[in-house]
Amino acid sequence: TTMKYACVAIALLSGASAFTVPSTPASSAVKQQCPSRLSPLFMGRAAAVRAATKGKTDAKKAKTNGYYGKKIIMAVKQGGSPDPVANRQLGEVIKAAKANSVPTDNINRAIKRATEKDAGDFTESTFEAYGHGGASFIINVLSDNANRCTADVRSTVNKNGGKMAESGSVMFMYDLKGKVEVPTVIDEEELMMAAIDADVDDMELTEGEEEGTSIVYTDPKETGAMFEAIKAMGLEEGSKMSLSHVTKAPVECTEEDFEKNMAIIDALEELDDVDSVEHNMSN
């Protein structure tokens, strides 16, 4: 009770700015023991940031699951069998799906869906576009309706101030590479030894897009072997593998152009047919 009155007294004294009493060591000690509170505004902002981050993570997971669902349907139809042992293409897609944390139930549903008569015929394609400040984009799509997909991509790019590019005019500035994303910092020497054991000849280790993560680039044909090397290091959980177009000539945009370009990317990635958007921005 004494502590409670002391806190109240100090609060009253601090509020009377014209008659402020110089603090003493004793009053300072009491003041430090009074409970501090975060303002509702601060708490609201923190909650909003957490919600936005979770929303982006959930959306990314949904996009990944949807992508592999379509890839599985396409593999079953092209390979002519829902058996991953008999259908090598399907087996490779399932392996990649599991590496990217796609739930087993989703995989099984996609296989079952592929055997139904009304399942769509999915095809992969890419679009090329220019953004602001020298930026370029490679837009990867997987769709069962080419006309709808083309119209949606063109409309989205144009509405956000970008410009569609002729086929090949952007692609030549990129290299296709195998990409393994790892949610931790990797020791380069340990990675090199694991890569040698997995018979991987081509390897490049870089920092990930998020702090505390790593990306390993390799020859597209060695992507699976590189992922096995990561597994051998005990880093399989949370790691993902894919193929990625990596720019040969990175461009650093102004902050304003960067924001405009990210608006184009965000809008494109909201389209159901768009699986990913790759760019040449270094910032």
Short mmCIF file of C-alpha atoms in Angstrom, two decimals:
data_model
loop_
_atom_site.label_atom_id
_atom_site.label_comp_id
_atom_site.label_asym_id
_atom_site.label_seq_id
_atom_site.Cartn_x
_atom_site.Cartn_y
_atom_site.Cartn_z
CA THR A 1 0.00 0.00 0.00
CA THR A 2 2.86 2.35 0.88
CA MET A 3 4.42 1.69 -2.56
CA LYS A 4 1.10 2.46 -4.27
CA TYR A 5 0.77 5.85 -2.53
CA ALA A 6 4.40 6.67 -3.31
CA CYS A 7 3.80 6.03 -7.04
CA VAL A 8 0.68 8.20 -7.02
CA ALA A 9 2.49 11.02 -5.23
CA ILE A 10 5.35 11.02 -7.70
CA ALA A 11 2.93 11.00 -10.64
CA LEU A 12 1.12 14.07 -9.19
CA LEU A 13 4.38 15.93 -8.57
CA SER A 14 5.68 15.21 -12.09
CA GLY A 15 2.42 16.49 -13.58
CA ALA A 16 2.71 19.93 -11.86
CA SER A 17 5.36 21.39 -14.16
CA ALA A 18 5.38 24.89 -12.52
CA PHE A 19 6.02 23.46 -9.07
CA THR A 20 8.33 20.54 -9.88
CA VAL A 21 10.18 19.26 -6.82
CA PRO A 22 13.76 18.16 -7.52
CA SER A 23 13.92 14.35 -7.36
CA THR A 24 15.93 12.72 -4.63
CA PRO A 25 17.71 9.35 -4.78
CA ALA A 26 14.89 7.91 -2.65
CA SER A 27 12.13 9.16 -4.95
CA SER A 28 14.08 7.89 -7.97
CA ALA A 29 14.27 4.46 -6.44
CA VAL A 30 10.54 4.43 -5.80
CA LYS A 31 9.87 5.70 -9.33
CA GLN A 32 11.89 2.85 -10.85
CA GLN A 33 9.74 0.35 -8.98
CA CYS A 34 6.47 1.76 -10.35
CA PRO A 35 5.19 -0.45 -13.17
CA SER A 36 5.71 0.95 -16.68
CA ARG A 37 3.11 0.59 -19.42
CA LEU A 38 3.25 0.58 -23.21
CA SER A 39 0.94 3.08 -24.80
CA PRO A 40 -2.12 1.66 -26.58
CA LEU A 41 -0.85 3.28 -29.79
CA PHE A 42 2.49 1.46 -29.58
CA MET A 43 0.80 -1.83 -28.79
CA GLY A 44 -1.54 -1.30 -31.74
CA ARG A 45 1.35 -0.72 -34.13
CA ALA A 46 3.19 -3.79 -32.89
CA ALA A 47 0.08 -5.91 -33.34
CA ALA A 48 -0.43 -4.49 -36.83
CA VAL A 49 3.17 -5.34 -37.81
CA ARG A 50 2.79 -8.88 -36.48
CA ALA A 51 -0.53 -9.29 -38.31
CA ALA A 52 0.92 -7.97 -41.57
CA THR A 53 3.95 -10.26 -41.31
CA LYS A 54 1.75 -13.28 -40.56
CA GLY A 55 -0.55 -12.33 -43.42
CA LYS A 56 2.36 -12.24 -45.88
CA THR A 57 3.71 -15.55 -44.57
CA ASP A 58 0.30 -17.22 -44.88
CA ALA A 59 -0.17 -15.83 -48.38
CA LYS A 60 3.25 -17.11 -49.41
CA LYS A 61 2.46 -20.58 -48.06
CA ALA A 62 -0.87 -20.62 -49.89
CA LYS A 63 0.85 -19.56 -53.12
CA THR A 64 3.47 -22.31 -52.74
CA ASN A 65 0.83 -24.96 -52.01
CA GLY A 66 -1.25 -23.83 -54.98
CA TYR A 67 1.77 -23.84 -57.29
CA TYR A 68 2.74 -27.41 -56.45
CA GLY A 69 -0.88 -28.51 -56.63
CA LYS A 70 -0.96 -27.35 -60.26
CA LYS A 71 2.48 -28.86 -60.97
CA ILE A 72 1.29 -32.24 -59.66
CA ILE A 73 -1.83 -32.16 -61.84
CA MET A 74 0.31 -31.29 -64.86
CA ALA A 75 2.82 -34.06 -64.06
CA VAL A 76 0.11 -36.71 -63.67
CA LYS A 77 -1.47 -35.76 -67.00
CA GLN A 78 1.81 -35.53 -68.90
CA GLY A 79 3.29 -38.65 -67.33
CA GLY A 80 0.10 -40.65 -67.76
CA SER A 81 0.11 -42.13 -64.26
CA PRO A 82 -0.72 -41.05 -60.67
CA ASP A 83 2.00 -43.41 -59.40
CA PRO A 84 5.19 -41.46 -58.54
CA VAL A 85 7.27 -44.63 -59.02
CA ALA A 86 6.01 -45.24 -62.55
CA ASN A 87 5.79 -41.52 -63.34
CA ARG A 88 9.27 -40.08 -62.79
CA GLN A 89 8.15 -36.53 -63.51
CA LEU A 90 5.49 -36.78 -60.80
CA GLY A 91 8.02 -38.26 -58.38
CA GLU A 92 10.34 -35.27 -58.89
CA VAL A 93 7.50 -32.78 -58.38
CA ILE A 94 6.38 -34.52 -55.16
CA LYS A 95 9.97 -34.47 -53.91
CA ALA A 96 10.18 -30.72 -54.58
CA ALA A 97 6.77 -30.15 -52.96
CA LYS A 98 7.84 -31.93 -49.78
CA ALA A 99 11.10 -29.96 -49.77
CA ASN A 100 8.98 -26.80 -49.79
CA SER A 101 6.84 -27.97 -46.85
CA VAL A 102 3.67 -28.71 -48.86
CA PRO A 103 1.41 -30.85 -46.62
CA THR A 104 0.97 -34.50 -47.61
CA ASP A 105 -2.82 -34.05 -47.69
CA ASN A 106 -2.45 -31.31 -50.31
CA ILE A 107 -0.23 -33.56 -52.42
CA ASN A 108 -2.69 -36.46 -52.27
CA ARG A 109 -5.65 -34.19 -53.10
CA ALA A 110 -3.82 -32.84 -56.14
CA ILE A 111 -3.02 -36.36 -57.39
CA LYS A 112 -6.67 -37.35 -56.96
CA ARG A 113 -7.83 -34.17 -58.65
CA ALA A 114 -5.57 -34.88 -61.64
CA THR A 115 -7.41 -38.14 -62.34
CA GLU A 116 -10.80 -36.44 -62.57
CA LYS A 117 -12.19 -35.73 -66.05
CA ASP A 118 -12.74 -32.01 -65.49
CA ALA A 119 -9.23 -31.30 -64.20
CA GLY A 120 -7.63 -28.39 -66.05
CA ASP A 121 -4.70 -28.70 -68.45
CA PHE A 122 -1.99 -26.52 -66.93
CA THR A 123 0.94 -25.09 -68.88
CA GLU A 124 3.97 -23.09 -67.73
CA SER A 125 5.08 -19.88 -69.41
CA THR A 126 6.95 -16.67 -68.68
CA PHE A 127 6.35 -12.99 -69.38
CA GLU A 128 8.97 -10.26 -69.46
CA ALA A 129 8.46 -6.65 -68.42
CA TYR A 130 10.19 -3.39 -67.53
CA GLY A 131 9.64 -1.40 -64.36
CA HIS A 132 10.92 1.96 -63.12
CA GLY A 133 14.53 3.11 -62.95
CA GLY A 134 15.99 0.38 -65.17
CA ALA A 135 14.29 -2.51 -63.38
CA SER A 136 13.19 -5.60 -65.28
CA PHE A 137 10.94 -8.52 -64.36
CA ILE A 138 10.54 -12.17 -65.31
CA ILE A 139 6.98 -13.26 -64.50
CA ASN A 140 6.51 -17.02 -64.07
CA VAL A 141 2.99 -18.35 -64.57
CA LEU A 142 1.25 -21.72 -64.44
CA SER A 143 -2.27 -21.54 -65.84
CA ASP A 144 -5.09 -23.57 -67.36
CA ASN A 145 -6.33 -20.54 -69.32
CA ALA A 146 -3.66 -18.81 -71.42
CA ASN A 147 -5.90 -16.00 -72.69
CA ARG A 148 -7.08 -15.03 -69.20
CA CYS A 149 -3.55 -15.21 -67.83
CA THR A 150 -2.08 -13.02 -70.59
CA ALA A 151 -4.80 -10.39 -70.19
CA ASP A 152 -4.41 -10.28 -66.39
CA VAL A 153 -0.62 -9.96 -66.47
CA ARG A 154 -0.60 -7.23 -69.13
CA SER A 155 -3.35 -5.27 -67.39
CA THR A 156 -1.59 -5.46 -64.00
CA VAL A 157 1.78 -4.35 -65.36
CA ASN A 158 0.30 -1.44 -67.33
CA LYS A 159 -1.95 -0.23 -64.49
CA ASN A 160 1.07 0.03 -62.18
CA GLY A 161 3.24 2.02 -64.58
CA GLY A 162 5.28 -0.85 -66.01
CA LYS A 163 5.71 -1.94 -69.62
CA MET A 164 5.51 -5.39 -71.18
CA ALA A 165 8.70 -6.45 -73.01
CA GLU A 166 9.27 -8.51 -76.15
CA SER A 167 10.12 -12.16 -75.56
CA GLY A 168 13.86 -12.56 -74.97
CA SER A 169 14.59 -8.86 -74.46
CA VAL A 170 14.83 -9.33 -70.67
CA MET A 171 15.58 -13.04 -70.34
CA PHE A 172 19.09 -12.79 -71.83
CA MET A 173 20.14 -10.64 -68.85
CA TYR A 174 19.47 -13.52 -66.42
CA ASP A 175 20.95 -16.96 -65.72
CA LEU A 176 18.74 -19.90 -64.72
CA LYS A 177 20.10 -21.45 -61.53
CA GLY A 178 19.13 -23.97 -58.90
CA LYS A 179 18.26 -22.25 -55.63
CA VAL A 180 18.17 -23.66 -52.09
CA GLU A 181 16.90 -21.30 -49.38
CA VAL A 182 18.00 -22.12 -45.83
CA PRO A 183 16.54 -20.36 -42.74
CA THR A 184 19.89 -20.02 -40.98
CA VAL A 185 23.44 -18.79 -41.57
CA ILE A 186 25.59 -21.53 -43.15
CA ASP A 187 29.30 -22.08 -42.60
CA GLU A 188 30.87 -21.98 -46.05
CA GLU A 189 33.54 -24.62 -45.38
CA GLU A 190 30.98 -27.08 -43.97
CA LEU A 191 28.74 -26.45 -46.97
CA MET A 192 31.63 -27.04 -49.36
CA MET A 193 32.45 -30.39 -47.77
CA ALA A 194 28.78 -31.45 -47.85
CA ALA A 195 28.53 -30.38 -51.50
CA ILE A 196 31.61 -32.41 -52.43
CA ASP A 197 30.15 -35.48 -50.70
CA ALA A 198 26.92 -34.97 -52.69
CA ASP A 199 28.87 -34.67 -55.98
CA VAL A 200 27.87 -31.04 -56.49
CA ASP A 201 30.40 -29.22 -58.69
CA ASP A 202 28.83 -25.75 -58.96
CA MET A 203 27.95 -23.82 -55.79
CA GLU A 204 27.59 -20.21 -54.64
CA LEU A 205 26.65 -19.19 -51.09
CA THR A 206 25.03 -15.79 -50.46
CA GLU A 207 23.07 -14.05 -47.71
CA GLY A 208 19.31 -14.57 -47.81
CA GLU A 209 16.74 -11.84 -48.33
CA GLU A 210 15.91 -11.94 -44.61
CA GLU A 211 18.48 -11.49 -41.85
CA GLY A 212 19.90 -14.75 -40.53
CA THR A 213 19.12 -16.78 -43.68
CA SER A 214 21.21 -18.14 -46.56
CA ILE A 215 20.78 -18.94 -50.24
CA VAL A 216 22.81 -21.51 -52.13
CA TYR A 217 22.86 -21.27 -55.93
CA THR A 218 23.93 -24.18 -58.10
CA ASP A 219 23.58 -25.66 -61.57
CA PRO A 220 19.89 -26.39 -62.27
CA LYS A 221 20.69 -30.09 -62.79
CA GLU A 222 22.36 -30.27 -59.36
CA THR A 223 19.55 -28.65 -57.36
CA GLY A 224 18.31 -31.93 -55.92
CA ALA A 225 21.83 -33.02 -54.99
CA MET A 226 22.46 -29.64 -53.35
CA PHE A 227 19.31 -30.04 -51.28
CA GLU A 228 20.54 -33.49 -50.20
CA ALA A 229 23.78 -31.83 -49.06
CA ILE A 230 21.76 -29.38 -46.96
CA LYS A 231 19.83 -32.31 -45.47
CA ALA A 232 23.12 -34.05 -44.63
CA MET A 233 24.11 -30.94 -42.67
CA GLY A 234 20.94 -31.28 -40.59
CA LEU A 235 19.38 -28.13 -42.08
CA GLU A 236 16.43 -29.67 -43.93
CA GLU A 237 13.69 -28.14 -41.74
CA GLY A 238 12.41 -24.93 -43.28
CA SER A 239 14.72 -25.18 -46.31
CA LYS A 240 13.29 -24.87 -49.83
CA MET A 241 14.54 -25.64 -53.31
CA SER A 242 13.52 -24.20 -56.66
CA LEU A 243 14.81 -22.92 -59.97
CA SER A 244 15.40 -19.19 -60.20
CA HIS A 245 16.43 -16.60 -62.78
CA VAL A 246 19.37 -14.62 -61.36
CA THR A 247 20.29 -11.28 -62.93
CA LYS A 248 23.70 -10.79 -64.52
CA ALA A 249 23.52 -7.01 -64.09
CA PRO A 250 21.91 -5.85 -60.81
CA VAL A 251 20.38 -2.37 -60.79
CA GLU A 252 20.13 -0.10 -57.74
CA CYS A 253 16.97 1.99 -58.00
CA THR A 254 16.05 5.15 -56.12
CA GLU A 255 13.81 4.62 -53.11
CA GLU A 256 10.85 6.02 -55.03
CA ASP A 257 11.40 3.73 -58.03
CA PHE A 258 11.95 0.76 -55.73
CA GLU A 259 8.59 1.31 -54.06
CA LYS A 260 6.87 1.61 -57.44
CA ASN A 261 8.51 -1.59 -58.66
CA MET A 262 7.52 -3.47 -55.51
CA ALA A 263 3.94 -2.33 -56.08
CA ILE A 264 4.07 -3.98 -59.53
CA ILE A 265 5.49 -7.20 -58.04
CA ASP A 266 2.92 -7.30 -55.22
CA ALA A 267 0.05 -6.76 -57.65
CA LEU A 268 1.31 -9.49 -59.98
CA GLU A 269 1.79 -12.00 -57.16
CA GLU A 270 -1.83 -11.50 -56.12
CA LEU A 271 -2.91 -13.05 -59.45
CA ASP A 272 -3.82 -16.73 -59.14
CA ASP A 273 -1.94 -17.67 -62.31
CA VAL A 274 1.31 -15.94 -61.31
CA ASP A 275 3.64 -18.16 -59.29
CA SER A 276 6.62 -15.84 -58.85
CA VAL A 277 8.18 -12.62 -60.10
CA GLU A 278 11.95 -12.27 -60.40
CA HIS A 279 13.74 -8.94 -60.77
CA ASN A 280 17.16 -7.34 -61.17
CA MET A 281 16.99 -4.82 -58.30
CA SER A 282 19.90 -4.95 -55.84
CA ASN A 283 18.26 -2.77 -53.15
#
